[in-house]
Amino acid sequence: MMSFPDLTTFSTASVLTILGMAIVTYGMRLGGLLMADRLPQQGRWAHVLERLPGAVLISVWVPSALSAGAIGIAGAVATVITMIVVRNLFAAMVAGMVLVAAGRYFLG
């Protein structure tokens, strides 16, 4: 017979871990709000900071596309081409995902 864990009690370590993660998460958000006024609004660094989210996304996206093989690379190319043509992020992501899903389904 299967027994279920008792979810009515919490260990001290679990509660402290959850509280610690909450403090760190909200501390990071508060730090971002407090630092936003001190960031440069013009010049080279402002331009770099504007481009940073895209650079982080690409640094995650390219290795996973390459590790997926030819199908992943084809999906990445389809995403880029769709974005250039229609300038719609959602449509570009759908095009890449559909191509990868169809390639994996039909080609293995």
Phi, psi and omega in degrees: 000140183274134178250144181260147179291153178281110182264010181267351179238148180235143175278156179299320180298320179295314181296316179295324178296314180296315178297320178297317178295321179295317179298316180295316181299309181288332174296320178295318179296316179296319178299319178297319178295319181289329182274344186301323180290337183270352179284148180293140180260345180221162175095190186297315182294325176297319178295318179298315181293329176294324184273349186300316180301320177295321179295320178294317179299315180294323180294338175270322188286315184297311180299323179288328175293319180291323181288342178279354178085203185298323181293319178294320178294318178297320177296320178295317178296317178298321179296313181296313181297317179297320179296319180295319185284309187258347180052044179226113185299317181297315179297321179295317179294320179297317180300315179295317181293320179295317179297316179294316180297315179295319178297317178292325180290313185274328183256349178092000000 
